[in-house]
CSV table of C-alpha atoms and ligand atoms in Angstrom, one decimal:
chain,number,residue,atom,x,y,z
A,1,UNK,CA,38.3,27.5,174.9
A,2,UNK,CA,42.0,27.8,174.1
A,3,UNK,CA,44.3,30.0,175.9
A,4,UNK,CA,44.4,32.8,173.6
A,5,UNK,CA,40.6,33.1,173.4
A,6,UNK,CA,40.4,32.8,177.0
A,7,UNK,CA,42.8,35.6,177.8
A,8,UNK,CA,40.8,37.9,175.4
A,9,UNK,CA,37.5,37.5,176.9
A,10,UNK,CA,39.1,38.0,180.5
A,11,UNK,CA,38.7,41.8,180.6
A,12,UNK,CA,35.2,41.3,179.4
A,13,UNK,CA,34.2,39.0,182.2
A,14,UNK,CA,35.9,41.1,184.6
A,15,UNK,CA,33.8,44.3,183.1
A,16,UNK,CA,30.6,42.0,183.6
A,17,UNK,CA,31.4,41.0,187.0
A,18,UNK,CA,32.3,44.8,188.0
A,19,UNK,CA,29.0,46.0,186.5
A,20,UNK,CA,27.0,43.6,188.6
A,21,UNK,CA,29.2,45.1,191.8
A,22,UNK,CA,28.0,48.6,190.6
A,23,UNK,CA,31.5,49.7,189.9
A,24,UNK,CA,32.9,49.9,186.3
A,25,UNK,CA,36.8,49.6,185.6
A,26,UNK,CA,36.0,50.4,182.3
A,27,UNK,CA,38.0,53.5,181.0
A,28,UNK,CA,35.4,55.1,178.9
A,29,UNK,CA,32.7,55.0,181.6
A,30,UNK,CA,35.1,55.9,184.5
A,31,UNK,CA,35.9,59.3,182.3
A,32,UNK,CA,33.9,61.9,184.3
A,33,UNK,CA,31.5,64.0,182.2
A,34,UNK,CA,32.3,66.6,184.6
A,35,UNK,CA,33.8,69.7,183.1
A,36,UNK,CA,37.7,70.2,183.4
A,37,UNK,CA,37.6,73.2,185.8
A,38,UNK,CA,34.6,72.4,188.2
A,39,UNK,CA,35.0,73.7,191.2
A,40,UNK,CA,34.7,71.8,194.9
A,41,UNK,CA,31.4,72.3,196.6
A,42,UNK,CA,30.2,70.5,199.7
A,43,UNK,CA,26.4,69.6,200.2
A,44,UNK,CA,25.4,69.0,203.8
A,45,UNK,CA,28.8,68.0,204.9
A,46,UNK,CA,29.9,66.0,201.9
A,47,UNK,CA,32.0,66.4,198.9
A,48,UNK,CA,31.1,64.1,196.4
A,49,UNK,CA,34.3,63.4,194.3
A,50,UNK,CA,34.0,62.7,190.6
A,51,UNK,CA,35.4,59.4,188.7
A,52,UNK,CA,39.0,59.7,187.6
A,53,UNK,CA,39.9,60.1,184.1
A,54,UNK,CA,41.7,56.6,183.3
A,55,UNK,CA,42.7,57.8,180.1
A,56,UNK,CA,44.9,60.6,180.8
A,57,UNK,CA,48.4,61.1,182.2
A,58,UNK,CA,52.2,60.7,180.9
A,59,UNK,CA,53.7,57.5,180.3
A,60,UNK,CA,54.7,55.9,183.7
A,61,UNK,CA,58.3,55.9,182.7
A,62,UNK,CA,58.1,59.6,182.0
A,63,UNK,CA,56.2,60.3,185.2
A,64,UNK,CA,58.9,58.2,187.3
A,65,UNK,CA,61.4,60.4,185.6
A,66,UNK,CA,59.5,63.6,186.8
A,67,UNK,CA,58.8,62.3,190.4
A,68,UNK,CA,60.5,64.5,192.9
A,69,UNK,CA,59.5,66.7,196.1
A,70,UNK,CA,58.2,70.4,195.1
A,71,UNK,CA,58.1,72.9,197.6
A,72,UNK,CA,57.6,75.9,195.9
A,73,UNK,CA,53.8,75.5,196.0
A,74,UNK,CA,51.1,77.9,195.0
A,75,UNK,CA,47.8,78.6,196.9
A,76,UNK,CA,45.6,78.3,193.9
A,77,UNK,CA,42.6,75.8,194.4
A,78,UNK,CA,42.5,72.6,192.9
A,79,UNK,CA,39.5,71.5,190.7
A,80,UNK,CA,37.1,68.7,191.6
A,81,UNK,CA,38.8,66.9,189.2
A,82,UNK,CA,42.0,67.1,190.4
A,83,UNK,CA,41.1,66.8,194.2
A,84,UNK,CA,39.2,63.4,193.3
A,85,UNK,CA,41.8,62.0,191.2
A,86,UNK,CA,44.8,62.8,194.2
A,87,UNK,CA,42.4,60.9,196.6
A,88,UNK,CA,41.4,57.9,194.1
A,89,UNK,CA,45.0,57.7,193.0
A,90,UNK,CA,46.1,57.6,196.9
A,91,UNK,CA,44.0,54.8,198.0
A,92,UNK,CA,40.7,54.6,195.7
A,93,UNK,CA,38.9,51.6,194.9
A,94,UNK,CA,40.1,50.2,191.6
A,95,UNK,CA,38.3,46.6,191.4
A,96,UNK,CA,34.9,45.4,192.0
A,97,UNK,CA,36.0,43.7,195.0
A,98,UNK,CA,36.5,46.6,196.8
A,99,UNK,CA,40.6,46.5,196.5
A,100,UNK,CA,42.2,49.4,196.2
A,101,UNK,CA,45.3,51.6,194.1
A,102,UNK,CA,47.7,50.8,196.8
A,103,UNK,CA,48.5,47.5,198.4
A,104,UNK,CA,47.5,46.8,202.3
A,105,UNK,CA,49.1,43.8,204.1
A,106,UNK,CA,46.4,41.0,204.6
A,107,UNK,CA,43.8,43.7,202.8
A,108,UNK,CA,43.3,45.3,206.2
A,109,UNK,CA,43.5,49.0,205.2
A,110,UNK,CA,45.2,50.5,208.0
A,111,UNK,CA,45.3,53.9,207.1
A,112,UNK,CA,42.9,56.4,206.8
A,113,UNK,CA,43.0,59.5,204.8
A,114,UNK,CA,41.9,63.1,206.2
A,115,UNK,CA,41.9,65.8,203.5
A,116,UNK,CA,42.9,69.4,204.9
A,117,UNK,CA,41.2,72.0,202.8
A,118,UNK,CA,41.2,75.8,203.5
A,119,UNK,CA,37.5,75.1,204.3
A,120,UNK,CA,37.6,72.2,206.5
A,121,UNK,CA,38.9,68.9,207.3
A,122,UNK,CA,37.5,66.2,205.8
A,123,UNK,CA,37.5,62.2,206.0
A,124,UNK,CA,37.9,60.3,202.7
A,125,UNK,CA,35.5,57.8,202.6
A,126,UNK,CA,37.1,55.4,200.2
A,127,UNK,CA,33.9,52.8,199.4
A,128,UNK,CA,31.9,56.1,198.5
A,129,UNK,CA,34.5,57.9,197.0
A,130,UNK,CA,33.2,61.3,198.9
A,131,UNK,CA,34.9,63.4,201.6
A,132,UNK,CA,32.8,63.9,204.7
A,133,UNK,CA,33.3,66.6,207.0
A,134,UNK,CA,34.8,66.2,210.3
A,135,UNK,CA,35.4,69.8,211.1
A,136,UNK,CA,34.5,73.2,209.4
A,137,UNK,CA,37.6,75.8,209.4
A,138,UNK,CA,40.9,76.5,208.2
A,139,UNK,CA,43.4,73.9,210.2
A,140,UNK,CA,46.0,73.9,207.6
A,141,UNK,CA,48.4,75.5,210.5
A,142,UNK,CA,47.6,72.3,212.5
A,143,UNK,CA,48.6,70.0,209.7
A,144,UNK,CA,52.4,71.0,209.3
A,145,UNK,CA,55.1,73.4,210.4
A,146,UNK,CA,56.4,74.4,206.9
A,147,UNK,CA,55.2,77.7,205.2
A,148,UNK,CA,53.9,75.8,202.0
A,149,UNK,CA,51.6,73.8,204.1
A,150,UNK,CA,49.7,77.0,205.4
A,151,UNK,CA,48.7,78.0,201.8
A,152,UNK,CA,48.4,74.9,200.2
A,153,UNK,CA,44.9,73.9,198.9
A,154,UNK,CA,45.2,70.3,200.1
A,155,UNK,CA,47.0,68.7,202.7
A,156,UNK,CA,46.5,64.9,203.3
A,157,UNK,CA,47.0,63.4,206.6
A,158,UNK,CA,47.4,59.7,207.3
A,159,UNK,CA,46.1,58.3,210.2
A,160,UNK,CA,46.3,54.9,211.8
A,161,UNK,CA,43.1,52.7,212.2
A,162,UNK,CA,43.4,49.3,213.4
A,163,UNK,CA,39.9,48.3,213.3
A,164,UNK,CA,40.5,45.8,210.7
A,165,UNK,CA,43.4,44.4,212.5
A,166,UNK,CA,41.5,43.7,215.7
A,167,UNK,CA,40.2,40.3,214.7
A,168,UNK,CA,43.2,39.0,213.2
A,169,UNK,CA,43.5,35.5,214.0
A,170,UNK,CA,47.0,34.9,212.8
A,171,UNK,CA,49.3,36.2,215.6
A,172,UNK,CA,52.2,38.7,214.5
A,173,UNK,CA,54.3,40.5,216.6
A,174,UNK,CA,53.2,44.3,216.7
A,175,UNK,CA,56.9,45.7,215.2
A,176,UNK,CA,56.3,43.5,212.1
A,177,UNK,CA,52.5,44.5,211.5
A,178,UNK,CA,53.8,48.2,212.0
A,179,UNK,CA,56.6,47.7,209.3
A,180,UNK,CA,53.9,46.3,207.1
A,181,UNK,CA,51.4,49.3,207.8
A,182,UNK,CA,54.5,51.6,206.9
A,183,UNK,CA,54.9,50.0,203.8
A,184,UNK,CA,51.1,50.5,202.8
A,185,UNK,CA,51.4,54.1,203.6
A,186,UNK,CA,54.4,54.5,201.6
A,187,UNK,CA,52.5,52.9,198.7
A,188,UNK,CA,50.0,55.5,198.9
A,189,UNK,CA,52.5,58.4,199.3
A,190,UNK,CA,53.9,57.2,196.1
A,191,UNK,CA,50.8,56.9,194.5
A,192,UNK,CA,49.9,60.5,194.9
A,193,UNK,CA,53.5,61.3,194.0
A,194,UNK,CA,53.3,59.6,190.8
A,195,UNK,CA,49.4,61.4,190.0
A,196,UNK,CA,51.3,64.7,190.8
A,197,UNK,CA,54.2,63.7,188.6
A,198,UNK,CA,51.7,62.9,185.9
A,199,UNK,CA,49.7,65.9,186.6
A,200,UNK,CA,52.2,68.6,186.8
A,201,UNK,CA,51.1,69.2,190.4
A,202,UNK,CA,53.6,69.7,193.3
A,203,UNK,CA,53.9,67.4,196.4
A,204,UNK,CA,55.6,66.9,199.4
A,205,UNK,CA,55.5,63.6,201.7
A,206,UNK,CA,55.9,65.0,205.4
A,207,UNK,CA,57.0,63.7,208.7
A,208,UNK,CA,56.9,67.1,210.0
A,209,UNK,CA,53.4,67.3,211.7
A,210,UNK,CA,52.6,68.1,215.2
A,211,UNK,CA,50.9,64.9,215.9
A,212,UNK,CA,49.2,66.3,219.3
A,213,UNK,CA,47.9,69.5,217.7
A,214,UNK,CA,46.5,67.6,214.6
A,215,UNK,CA,45.1,64.7,216.9
A,216,UNK,CA,43.1,67.1,218.9
A,217,UNK,CA,41.5,68.5,215.5
A,218,UNK,CA,40.1,65.1,214.3
A,219,UNK,CA,39.8,63.5,218.0
A,220,UNK,CA,41.9,60.5,217.6
A,221,UNK,CA,45.4,59.6,219.7
A,222,UNK,CA,48.6,61.4,218.7
A,223,UNK,CA,50.0,58.0,218.1
A,224,UNK,CA,47.6,57.5,215.1
A,225,UNK,CA,49.1,60.5,213.2
A,226,UNK,CA,51.2,58.9,211.0
A,227,UNK,CA,52.6,61.4,208.3
A,228,UNK,CA,51.2,64.3,205.8
A,229,UNK,CA,51.5,65.1,202.5
A,230,UNK,CA,51.1,68.3,200.6
A,231,UNK,CA,49.5,68.7,197.2
A,232,UNK,CA,49.4,72.0,195.2
A,233,UNK,CA,49.7,73.5,191.9
A,234,UNK,CA,53.4,74.7,191.1
A,235,UNK,CA,54.1,78.6,191.5
B,301,FMN,C1,59.6,59.4,205.6
B,301,FMN,C2,59.9,60.8,205.2
B,301,FMN,C3,59.5,61.9,205.6
B,301,FMN,C4,59.8,63.2,205.0
B,301,FMN,N1,59.6,64.2,205.6
B,301,FMN,C5,59.5,65.7,204.9
B,301,FMN,C6,59.2,66.7,206.0
B,301,FMN,O1,58.4,67.0,206.7
B,301,FMN,N2,59.0,68.0,205.2
B,301,FMN,C7,59.8,67.9,203.8
B,301,FMN,O2,59.8,69.3,203.3
B,301,FMN,N3,60.1,67.0,203.1
B,301,FMN,C8,60.0,65.6,203.8
B,301,FMN,N4,60.5,64.6,203.1
B,301,FMN,C9,60.7,64.6,201.8
B,301,FMN,C10,62.5,64.5,201.7
B,301,FMN,O3,63.0,65.5,202.1
B,301,FMN,C11,62.8,64.1,200.1
B,301,FMN,O4,61.8,63.1,199.5
B,301,FMN,C12,64.2,64.3,199.8
B,301,FMN,O5,64.9,65.2,200.0
B,301,FMN,C13,64.5,63.6,198.6
B,301,FMN,O6,63.9,64.6,197.5
B,301,FMN,P1,63.1,64.0,196.2
B,301,FMN,O7,61.8,63.4,196.6
B,301,FMN,O8,62.7,65.1,195.6
B,301,FMN,O9,63.7,62.9,195.8
B,301,FMN,C14,60.1,63.2,203.8
B,301,FMN,C15,60.4,62.1,202.7
B,301,FMN,C16,60.2,60.8,203.6
B,301,FMN,C17,60.2,59.6,202.5
């Protein structure tokens, strides 16, 4: 097999491997059959997210030109497709080996995502691409301290989870590990920014969150609350 034939066959091989692992990165099969405006529904504490439409979106360079912070946000609900795509863009699985849209130092994935919806707070189960109910009720006021947070249909809260770092055999100063995790978080946040720029949604990455308040809601330590990010339609 010459180099050109090999390069041509790589995507086909990758697709075969992915299909075996139950994940297909083929843009056609990833396209959801769900209607565009399908509402978000929860069944027994689970919101089953749908696959992202890999064929939509504006060119990368145009998305970069549109990337900005928008605080003039509406209370309009996101569709299931939009909610699913925000989370998948943030840190969803995009390969058959379980790796994700955002890079993570040593693939340790130290950032969990909680989705604060008007109906409750949910944990994003990345492997299953679903949201699991943590606590029912409207906790938007506990997820920030700016007016737009309280009315937005989606606030993401990024939470430190060092579970995968605990068995790390290669020693590293904590400050260096934390810098690496900060980069992971920055990449997740920028993924959301890029999706929003392409989809015409508004977003704000926020340091302004009361860690004590929100940590009580999801029962973690205050120092685990890293940042938050609001996503909503524009007014
Ligand atoms: C680490 C970090 C923390 C931020 N915290 C907040 C915040 O709490 N509230 C807010 O409204 N904007 C926040 N921002 C958004 C910045 O204010 C915004 O990115 C900056 O004004 C530049 O504007 P631009 O994003 O439109 O380019 C934060 C941005 C970063 C990177």
